[in-house]
Coordinates of C-alpha atoms and ligand atoms in Angstrom, one line a residue:
M115 CA -23.5 -23.5 25.9
S116 CA -24.2 -23.0 29.6
K117 CA -21.2 -24.0 31.8
S118 CA -23.3 -24.4 35.0
V119 CA -24.9 -27.7 34.1
S120 CA -22.6 -30.6 33.9
R121 CA -22.6 -32.4 30.6
V122 CA -22.3 -36.1 30.6
L123 CA -21.6 -38.0 27.4
T124 CA -21.1 -41.6 26.6
G125 CA -21.3 -43.9 23.6
I126 CA -21.7 -47.7 23.0
T127 CA -20.0 -49.3 20.0
T128 CA -22.6 -51.0 17.8
S129 CA -20.7 -54.2 17.4
G130 CA -22.9 -56.7 19.1
T131 CA -25.9 -57.6 21.2
P132 CA -25.9 -55.8 24.6
H133 CA -25.2 -58.1 27.6
L134 CA -25.5 -57.8 31.3
G135 CA -22.0 -56.3 31.5
N136 CA -23.0 -53.4 29.2
Y137 CA -26.2 -52.9 31.2
V138 CA -24.6 -52.8 34.6
G139 CA -21.5 -50.9 33.5
S140 CA -23.0 -48.4 31.0
I141 CA -26.7 -48.5 30.2
R142 CA -28.0 -48.5 33.8
P143 CA -25.7 -45.8 35.2
S144 CA -26.3 -43.6 32.2
V145 CA -30.0 -43.8 32.5
R146 CA -29.8 -43.0 36.2
A147 CA -27.5 -40.0 35.6
S148 CA -29.8 -38.6 33.0
Q149 CA -32.6 -38.4 35.5
S150 CA -30.8 -35.8 37.6
N151 CA -31.8 -32.2 37.0
D152 CA -28.4 -30.7 36.9
V153 CA -26.9 -32.8 34.1
Q154 CA -27.3 -32.5 30.4
S155 CA -26.8 -36.0 28.9
F156 CA -25.6 -37.0 25.5
Y157 CA -25.9 -40.7 24.7
F158 CA -25.1 -42.1 21.3
L159 CA -24.6 -45.2 19.2
A160 CA -21.0 -45.3 18.2
D161 CA -21.4 -46.9 14.8
Y162 CA -18.3 -45.3 13.2
H163 CA -16.3 -47.1 15.9
A164 CA -18.1 -50.3 15.0
L165 CA -16.6 -50.2 11.5
I166 CA -13.1 -50.6 13.1
K167 CA -13.7 -54.2 14.1
I168 CA -16.8 -55.3 12.3
G169 CA -16.8 -56.0 8.5
E170 CA -20.4 -57.3 8.4
P171 CA -22.8 -54.5 7.5
E172 CA -25.9 -56.4 8.7
R173 CA -24.4 -56.9 12.0
V174 CA -23.6 -53.2 12.5
Q175 CA -27.2 -52.3 11.5
R176 CA -28.7 -55.0 13.7
S177 CA -26.6 -54.0 16.7
T178 CA -27.5 -50.3 16.2
L179 CA -31.2 -51.3 16.5
E180 CA -30.6 -53.6 19.5
I181 CA -28.5 -51.1 21.5
A182 CA -30.9 -48.2 20.7
A183 CA -33.9 -50.4 21.8
S184 CA -32.0 -51.4 25.0
W185 CA -31.2 -47.9 26.0
L186 CA -34.8 -46.8 25.4
A187 CA -36.2 -49.8 27.2
A188 CA -34.0 -49.1 30.1
G189 CA -35.5 -45.7 30.5
V190 CA -33.6 -43.2 28.3
D191 CA -36.0 -40.4 27.7
P192 CA -35.2 -38.8 24.3
E193 CA -37.0 -35.6 25.4
R194 CA -34.5 -35.2 28.2
V195 CA -31.4 -36.7 26.8
T196 CA -29.7 -35.9 23.5
F197 CA -29.9 -39.4 22.0
Y198 CA -28.3 -39.9 18.6
R199 CA -26.4 -42.1 16.2
Q200 CA -22.8 -41.0 15.7
S201 CA -22.9 -41.3 11.9
D202 CA -25.8 -38.9 11.7
I203 CA -23.5 -36.1 12.9
P204 CA -21.1 -35.1 10.0
E205 CA -19.3 -32.7 12.4
I206 CA -17.8 -35.7 14.2
P207 CA -15.6 -36.9 11.3
E208 CA -15.0 -33.3 10.4
L209 CA -13.7 -32.5 13.8
T210 CA -11.7 -35.8 13.8
W211 CA -9.5 -34.4 11.1
L212 CA -8.9 -31.1 12.9
L213 CA -7.9 -33.1 15.9
T214 CA -5.8 -35.5 13.9
C215 CA -3.6 -32.5 13.0
V216 CA -2.8 -31.7 16.6
T217 CA -2.4 -35.3 17.8
G218 CA 1.1 -36.7 18.3
K219 CA 1.6 -40.0 16.4
G220 CA 3.8 -41.1 19.3
M221 CA 0.8 -40.8 21.7
L222 CA -1.3 -43.0 19.4
N223 CA 1.5 -45.6 19.3
R224 CA 1.0 -46.0 23.0
A225 CA -2.7 -46.7 22.9
H226 CA -3.5 -50.0 24.6
A227 CA -5.6 -51.5 21.8
Y228 CA -3.1 -50.7 19.1
K229 CA -0.2 -51.8 21.3
A230 CA -1.9 -55.1 22.0
S231 CA -2.1 -55.8 18.3
V232 CA 1.5 -54.9 17.7
D233 CA 2.6 -57.0 20.7
K234 CA 0.7 -60.0 19.3
N235 CA 2.3 -59.6 15.9
N236 CA 5.8 -59.3 17.5
A237 CA 5.2 -62.4 19.6
V238 CA 4.7 -64.6 16.5
G239 CA 7.3 -62.8 14.4
N240 CA 4.9 -61.0 12.1
D241 CA 5.4 -57.5 10.8
P242 CA 4.4 -55.3 13.8
D243 CA 1.5 -53.7 11.9
A244 CA 0.3 -56.8 10.2
E245 CA -3.6 -56.7 9.9
V246 CA -3.6 -53.4 11.8
T247 CA -5.9 -50.8 10.1
A248 CA -5.3 -47.1 10.3
G249 CA -8.9 -47.1 11.8
L250 CA -7.7 -49.0 14.9
F251 CA -4.8 -46.6 15.2
M252 CA -7.0 -43.6 14.9
Y253 CA -9.7 -44.9 17.3
P254 CA -8.7 -42.5 20.1
V255 CA -8.9 -39.5 17.9
L256 CA -12.4 -40.3 16.7
M257 CA -13.4 -40.9 20.3
A258 CA -11.9 -37.5 21.3
A259 CA -14.0 -35.9 18.6
D260 CA -17.2 -37.5 20.0
I261 CA -16.4 -36.1 23.4
L262 CA -15.0 -32.7 22.6
L263 CA -17.6 -31.7 20.0
F264 CA -20.1 -31.5 22.9
N265 CA -17.7 -30.2 25.4
A266 CA -18.5 -33.0 27.8
H267 CA -17.3 -32.7 31.4
K268 CA -17.9 -36.3 32.5
V269 CA -17.6 -39.4 30.4
P270 CA -18.9 -42.6 32.1
V271 CA -16.9 -45.5 30.8
G272 CA -15.4 -48.8 31.7
R273 CA -11.8 -49.0 33.1
D274 CA -10.5 -50.1 29.7
Q275 CA -11.5 -46.7 28.3
I276 CA -9.7 -44.5 30.8
Q277 CA -6.7 -44.1 28.6
H278 CA -8.9 -42.9 25.8
I279 CA -10.3 -40.2 27.9
E280 CA -6.8 -39.1 29.0
M281 CA -5.9 -38.9 25.3
A282 CA -9.0 -36.8 24.6
R283 CA -7.8 -34.4 27.3
D284 CA -4.3 -34.3 25.8
I285 CA -5.7 -33.6 22.3
A286 CA -8.0 -30.9 23.7
Q287 CA -5.1 -29.2 25.4
S288 CA -3.0 -29.3 22.2
F289 CA -5.8 -27.7 20.2
N290 CA -6.5 -25.1 22.9
Y291 CA -2.9 -24.2 23.0
R292 CA -2.3 -24.0 19.3
Y293 CA -5.4 -22.0 18.6
K294 CA -5.5 -19.7 21.5
N295 CA -8.8 -18.0 21.6
G296 CA -8.0 -14.4 22.3
S297 CA -11.4 -12.9 22.9
K298 CA -11.7 -9.4 24.3
T299 CA -13.3 -10.8 27.5
G300 CA -10.3 -12.9 28.3
D301 CA -8.9 -16.1 27.0
T302 CA -11.5 -18.8 26.6
D303 CA -10.5 -22.3 25.5
H304 CA -12.2 -24.0 22.6
F305 CA -12.6 -27.3 24.4
T306 CA -13.5 -28.4 27.9
L307 CA -11.1 -31.0 29.3
P308 CA -13.2 -34.2 29.9
E309 CA -12.9 -36.5 32.9
A310 CA -13.6 -40.3 33.0
E311 CA -16.2 -41.4 35.4
I312 CA -16.0 -45.0 36.6
E313 CA -18.8 -46.7 38.4
A314 CA -16.9 -48.0 41.4
S315 CA -19.1 -50.8 42.6
V316 CA -19.5 -52.4 39.2
A317 CA -16.4 -51.5 37.3
T318 CA -16.4 -54.9 35.5
L319 CA -18.9 -57.6 35.6
P320 CA -17.6 -61.2 35.4
G321 CA -19.0 -63.4 32.7
L322 CA -20.0 -67.1 32.8
D323 CA -16.4 -68.3 33.1
G324 CA -15.4 -65.8 35.7
R325 CA -13.3 -63.6 33.4
K326 CA -14.6 -60.1 32.4
M327 CA -18.0 -60.4 30.7
S328 CA -17.1 -59.7 27.1
K329 CA -18.1 -60.8 23.6
S330 CA -14.5 -61.6 22.8
Y331 CA -14.5 -64.2 25.5
D332 CA -17.8 -65.6 24.5
N333 CA -18.9 -65.7 28.1
T334 CA -21.8 -63.2 28.1
I335 CA -25.4 -63.2 29.2
P336 CA -27.4 -61.2 26.7
L337 CA -29.5 -58.5 28.4
F338 CA -32.8 -59.4 26.8
V339 CA -32.9 -63.1 26.4
P340 CA -36.2 -64.9 27.1
K341 CA -36.7 -65.9 30.7
A342 CA -36.1 -69.6 30.2
E343 CA -32.8 -68.9 28.4
L344 CA -31.7 -66.4 31.1
K345 CA -32.3 -69.2 33.6
K346 CA -30.3 -71.7 31.6
L347 CA -27.4 -69.3 31.1
I348 CA -27.3 -68.5 34.8
A349 CA -27.2 -72.2 35.6
G350 CA -24.0 -72.3 33.5
I351 CA -22.0 -69.8 35.6
V352 CA -18.8 -71.4 36.9
T353 CA -18.7 -72.3 40.6
D354 CA -16.4 -74.5 42.6
S355 CA -17.4 -78.1 43.5
R356 CA -18.4 -77.5 47.1
M357 CA -21.6 -79.4 48.1
P358 CA -24.7 -77.9 49.7
G359 CA -24.0 -77.4 53.4
E360 CA -20.3 -76.5 52.9
P361 CA -19.4 -72.9 53.6
K362 CA -18.5 -71.0 50.4
D363 CA -16.2 -68.0 49.6
I364 CA -17.6 -64.8 48.2
E365 CA -14.1 -63.9 47.0
G366 CA -13.6 -65.0 43.4
S367 CA -17.2 -66.1 43.1
A368 CA -18.5 -64.8 39.8
L369 CA -22.0 -65.6 40.9
Y370 CA -21.7 -63.5 44.0
Q371 CA -20.2 -60.6 42.0
I372 CA -23.0 -60.6 39.5
Y373 CA -25.6 -60.8 42.3
Q374 CA -24.0 -57.8 44.0
A375 CA -24.4 -55.7 40.8
F376 CA -28.2 -56.2 41.0
A377 CA -29.0 -56.5 44.7
S378 CA -29.5 -53.9 47.4
E379 CA -27.0 -53.7 50.2
E380 CA -29.3 -55.7 52.5
E381 CA -29.8 -58.4 49.9
T382 CA -26.0 -58.6 49.4
K383 CA -25.5 -59.0 53.1
A384 CA -28.0 -61.8 53.2
M385 CA -26.2 -63.5 50.3
Q386 CA -22.9 -63.3 52.2
E387 CA -24.6 -65.0 55.2
A388 CA -26.1 -67.7 52.9
Y389 CA -22.6 -68.4 51.5
K390 CA -21.2 -68.8 55.0
N391 CA -24.1 -71.1 55.9
G392 CA -23.4 -73.3 52.9
I393 CA -26.1 -72.4 50.5
G394 CA -26.2 -74.9 47.6
W395 CA -25.1 -73.5 44.2
G396 CA -28.4 -74.5 42.6
D397 CA -30.3 -72.4 45.2
A398 CA -27.9 -69.5 44.9
K399 CA -28.4 -69.5 41.1
Q400 CA -32.1 -69.5 41.5
I401 CA -31.9 -66.4 43.8
L402 CA -29.7 -64.7 41.2
F403 CA -32.0 -65.5 38.4
E404 CA -35.0 -64.1 40.2
R405 CA -33.2 -61.0 41.2
I406 CA -32.0 -60.2 37.7
D407 CA -35.3 -61.2 36.1
S408 CA -37.3 -58.9 38.5
E409 CA -35.2 -55.9 37.2
I410 CA -35.1 -56.9 33.6
S411 CA -38.6 -58.3 32.8
P412 CA -40.5 -55.0 32.9
M413 CA -38.0 -53.7 30.4
R414 CA -38.1 -56.8 28.3
E415 CA -41.6 -56.1 27.1
K416 CA -40.7 -52.6 26.1
Y417 CA -37.6 -53.9 24.4
E418 CA -39.5 -56.4 22.3
S419 CA -42.1 -53.8 21.2
L420 CA -39.3 -51.4 20.2
M421 CA -37.5 -54.2 18.3
N422 CA -40.6 -54.7 16.3
N423 CA -40.8 -51.1 15.4
P424 CA -37.5 -50.0 13.8
V425 CA -39.3 -47.1 12.1
Q426 CA -40.1 -45.5 15.4
I427 CA -36.5 -45.9 16.6
E428 CA -35.2 -44.4 13.4
A429 CA -37.4 -41.4 13.9
I430 CA -36.2 -41.0 17.5
L431 CA -32.6 -41.1 16.4
L432 CA -33.1 -38.6 13.6
K433 CA -34.7 -36.2 15.9
G434 CA -31.9 -36.7 18.3
A435 CA -29.4 -35.9 15.6
E436 CA -31.1 -32.7 14.8
K437 CA -31.0 -31.7 18.5
A438 CA -27.3 -32.6 18.7
R439 CA -26.5 -30.7 15.5
Q440 CA -28.0 -27.5 16.9
I441 CA -24.9 -27.5 19.1
A442 CA -22.5 -29.2 16.8
T443 CA -23.0 -27.2 13.6
P444 CA -22.4 -23.7 15.0
F445 CA -19.5 -25.0 17.2
M446 CA -17.9 -26.6 14.2
Q447 CA -18.2 -23.4 12.3
S448 CA -16.4 -21.5 15.0
L449 CA -13.6 -24.2 15.1
R450 CA -13.2 -24.0 11.3
Q451 CA -12.8 -20.2 11.7
A452 CA -10.3 -20.8 14.5
V453 CA -8.0 -23.0 12.4
G454 CA -8.2 -20.7 9.3
L455 CA -10.7 -22.6 7.2
R456 CA -12.4 -19.4 6.4
G457 CA -14.3 -17.8 3.6
L458 CA -12.3 -15.2 1.6
S459 CA -14.8 -12.4 1.4
G460 CA -13.7 -11.2 4.8
L461 CA -10.4 -10.2 3.3
Q462 CA -12.1 -8.2 0.6
K463 CA -14.0 -6.2 3.2
A464 CA -10.7 -5.5 5.1
I465 CA -9.3 -3.6 2.1
K466 CA -12.4 -1.6 1.5
V467 CA -12.6 -0.6 5.2
E468 CA -9.0 0.3 5.5
N469 CA -9.1 2.6 2.5
K470 CA -11.9 5.1 2.8
S471 CA -10.9 6.6 -0.5
A472 CA -11.7 3.5 -2.5
K473 CA -15.3 2.6 -1.5
S474 CA -15.8 0.5 -4.5
T475 CA -13.9 -1.1 -7.3
L476 CA -15.9 0.7 -9.9
V477 CA -13.6 3.6 -10.8
S478 CA -13.6 5.6 -13.9
F479 CA -11.4 8.1 -15.8
K480 CA -12.8 11.6 -16.6
Q481 CA -11.1 13.8 -19.2
Y482 CA -11.6 17.5 -19.4
R483 CA -10.0 20.8 -20.5
E484 CA -9.1 23.5 -18.0
T485 CA -9.2 27.3 -18.4
D486 CA -5.4 27.1 -18.8
G487 CA -6.1 25.5 -22.1
L488 CA -4.4 22.2 -21.1
F489 CA -6.0 18.7 -21.2
Y490 CA -6.4 16.9 -17.8
F491 CA -7.9 13.6 -16.6
K492 CA -8.8 12.3 -13.2
L493 CA -9.7 8.9 -11.7
V494 CA -12.9 9.0 -9.7
D495 CA -14.8 6.5 -7.6
P496 CA -18.6 6.1 -7.8
S497 CA -19.1 8.8 -5.1
A498 CA -17.1 11.1 -7.4
N499 CA -14.2 11.3 -5.0
T500 CA -11.0 12.0 -6.9
L501 CA -8.5 9.2 -6.5
L502 CA -5.9 10.5 -8.9
Q503 CA -5.4 13.9 -10.6
S504 CA -3.2 14.2 -13.7
R505 CA -1.0 17.1 -14.7
G506 CA -2.0 19.1 -17.8
F507 CA -1.2 17.7 -21.2
V508 CA -0.9 19.8 -24.3
T509 CA -3.0 17.6 -26.5
P510 CA -5.9 15.3 -25.7
K511 CA -3.9 12.5 -27.4
E512 CA -1.2 12.8 -24.8
A513 CA -3.7 12.6 -22.0
G514 CA -5.3 9.6 -23.6
A515 CA -1.9 7.8 -23.9
A516 CA -1.2 8.5 -20.2
I517 CA -4.6 6.9 -19.3
A518 CA -3.8 3.9 -21.5
K519 CA -0.5 3.4 -19.8
I520 CA -2.1 3.5 -16.3
K521 CA -4.7 1.0 -17.4
T522 CA -2.2 -1.5 -18.6
E523 CA 0.6 -1.0 -16.1
G524 CA -1.0 0.5 -13.1
I525 CA 0.6 3.4 -11.2
Q526 CA 4.2 3.3 -9.9
L527 CA 5.0 5.4 -6.8
D528 CA 8.1 6.9 -8.4
E529 CA 6.3 7.8 -11.6
Q530 CA 6.4 11.5 -12.3
T531 CA 3.5 11.7 -14.7
P532 CA 0.7 11.9 -14.1
V533 CA 0.8 14.0 -11.0
Y534 CA -0.9 12.5 -8.0
L535 CA -3.3 14.3 -5.8
G536 CA -1.9 14.7 -2.3
T537 CA 0.5 12.0 -1.1
L538 CA -0.2 8.4 -1.8
N539 CA 1.2 5.7 0.4
V540 CA 1.9 2.2 -0.8
D541 CA -1.4 0.8 0.6
E542 CA -3.5 3.5 -1.1
L543 CA -1.6 2.9 -4.3
N544 CA -2.3 -0.8 -4.1
V545 CA -6.0 -0.1 -3.7
I546 CA -6.1 2.1 -6.7
N547 CA -4.2 -0.4 -8.7
T548 CA -6.5 -3.2 -7.6
A549 CA -9.4 -1.0 -8.6
L550 CA -7.7 -0.3 -11.9
S551 CA -7.1 -3.9 -12.7
Q552 CA -10.8 -4.6 -12.3
F553 CA -11.6 -1.6 -14.4
I554 CA -9.3 -3.1 -17.1
E555 CA -10.9 -6.5 -16.9
N556 CA -14.3 -4.9 -17.2
Ligands
LIG856 N1 -14.9 -46.7 22.9 C1 -16.1 -46.9 23.7 C2 -16.2 -48.4 24.1 O1 -15.9 -49.2 23.3 C3 -17.3 -46.4 23.0 C4 -17.2 -45.0 22.7 C5 -17.0 -44.4 21.5 C6 -17.3 -43.9 23.6 N2 -17.0 -43.0 21.6 C7 -17.1 -42.7 22.9 C8 -17.5 -43.9 25.0 C9 -17.1 -41.5 23.6 C10 -17.5 -42.7 25.6 C11 -17.3 -41.5 24.9 O2 -16.7 -48.6 25.2

């Protein structure tokens, strides 16, 4: 993988219908980033993560379709971007296990999402881990695998995810340290240490009630609702009770903050003026509606056509997975190697190479009579190299008995009969004995 281009990676959990907060905080910045020439983008649907909180299969599937369609409608170009579904990449759960084995349990105890559940249980006197799944506990490790598998440099996320990126760094460091990669060209780490990237201007978008826009607060504006409904929802954003003509505060105004996330600098300044000059809330909401709709409505058509064509989206995702696995599969292979999940044939080769005298396990005994009238035998390999040379025996029967003894017991270094050719060290002897044991089996 080239290190000169910066790799940007982010995922969206497929647990619901995307809303304006997802759009402003994640979808829109990721699409913009992907248009730059010196980044390589990896965007994916985090459906394994969805299983942690969602027990409704249809909802996970539906959300996967909606989020994929939203991303594509917003301008993700699958030719430029590696765009895939997490569960199409078997290397992700595989890597999760390798990372699990270098992750401190104590670190996971401190993860915000897990701690919040424990605190909630403690507050009402429940067992601390009541209703807490191991999936929730392991959430940060799965997320680290998402990121580290593609050696991402930058991970655009919301503020609530910063801790997870820090944990991914920690886990990467532990792995790099435990499995030092001692290549001849100098030490190279297995994993790049990722960094969180927070979109400063729109770190969090407020929802209808002024709190962070989130499905769990039920205060969202779905990204692709029909126009009329968008208008109705915007009309429901909380404001104070000031009348038209009364000056209004931009501070603490959810309406203003949402507007700012869509408007240009100039438009934002104009809105500030309007607040000072006492714009009525109804008028301000109309301006907000028009501003959002002008950005969303060109995408809405594309979204609707994509939603009507799940087969096309499926094909795009499968192609994306193939592209992702061109990186993931060989990388995972090298990680398996690094931790010792290796084929055994390599070991066999090492013995053969170390012992030039035993090129193959196919050895054989040759018996013959010398001019001195005695009976001899030798052990030869297929190239007719003599591995072992006996002393002379008076009768062929004695020579045969010596062969039988070697075949059943192998050769001991201290054994005086038969006589060895040259000097055998322990390793050479082991090779001959290994060869003999195969000979015997055959
Ligand atoms: N946890 C993220 C969220 O809920 C989604 C996610 C899963 C993710 N894996 C990721 C984001 C990897 C960035 C990188 O927002």
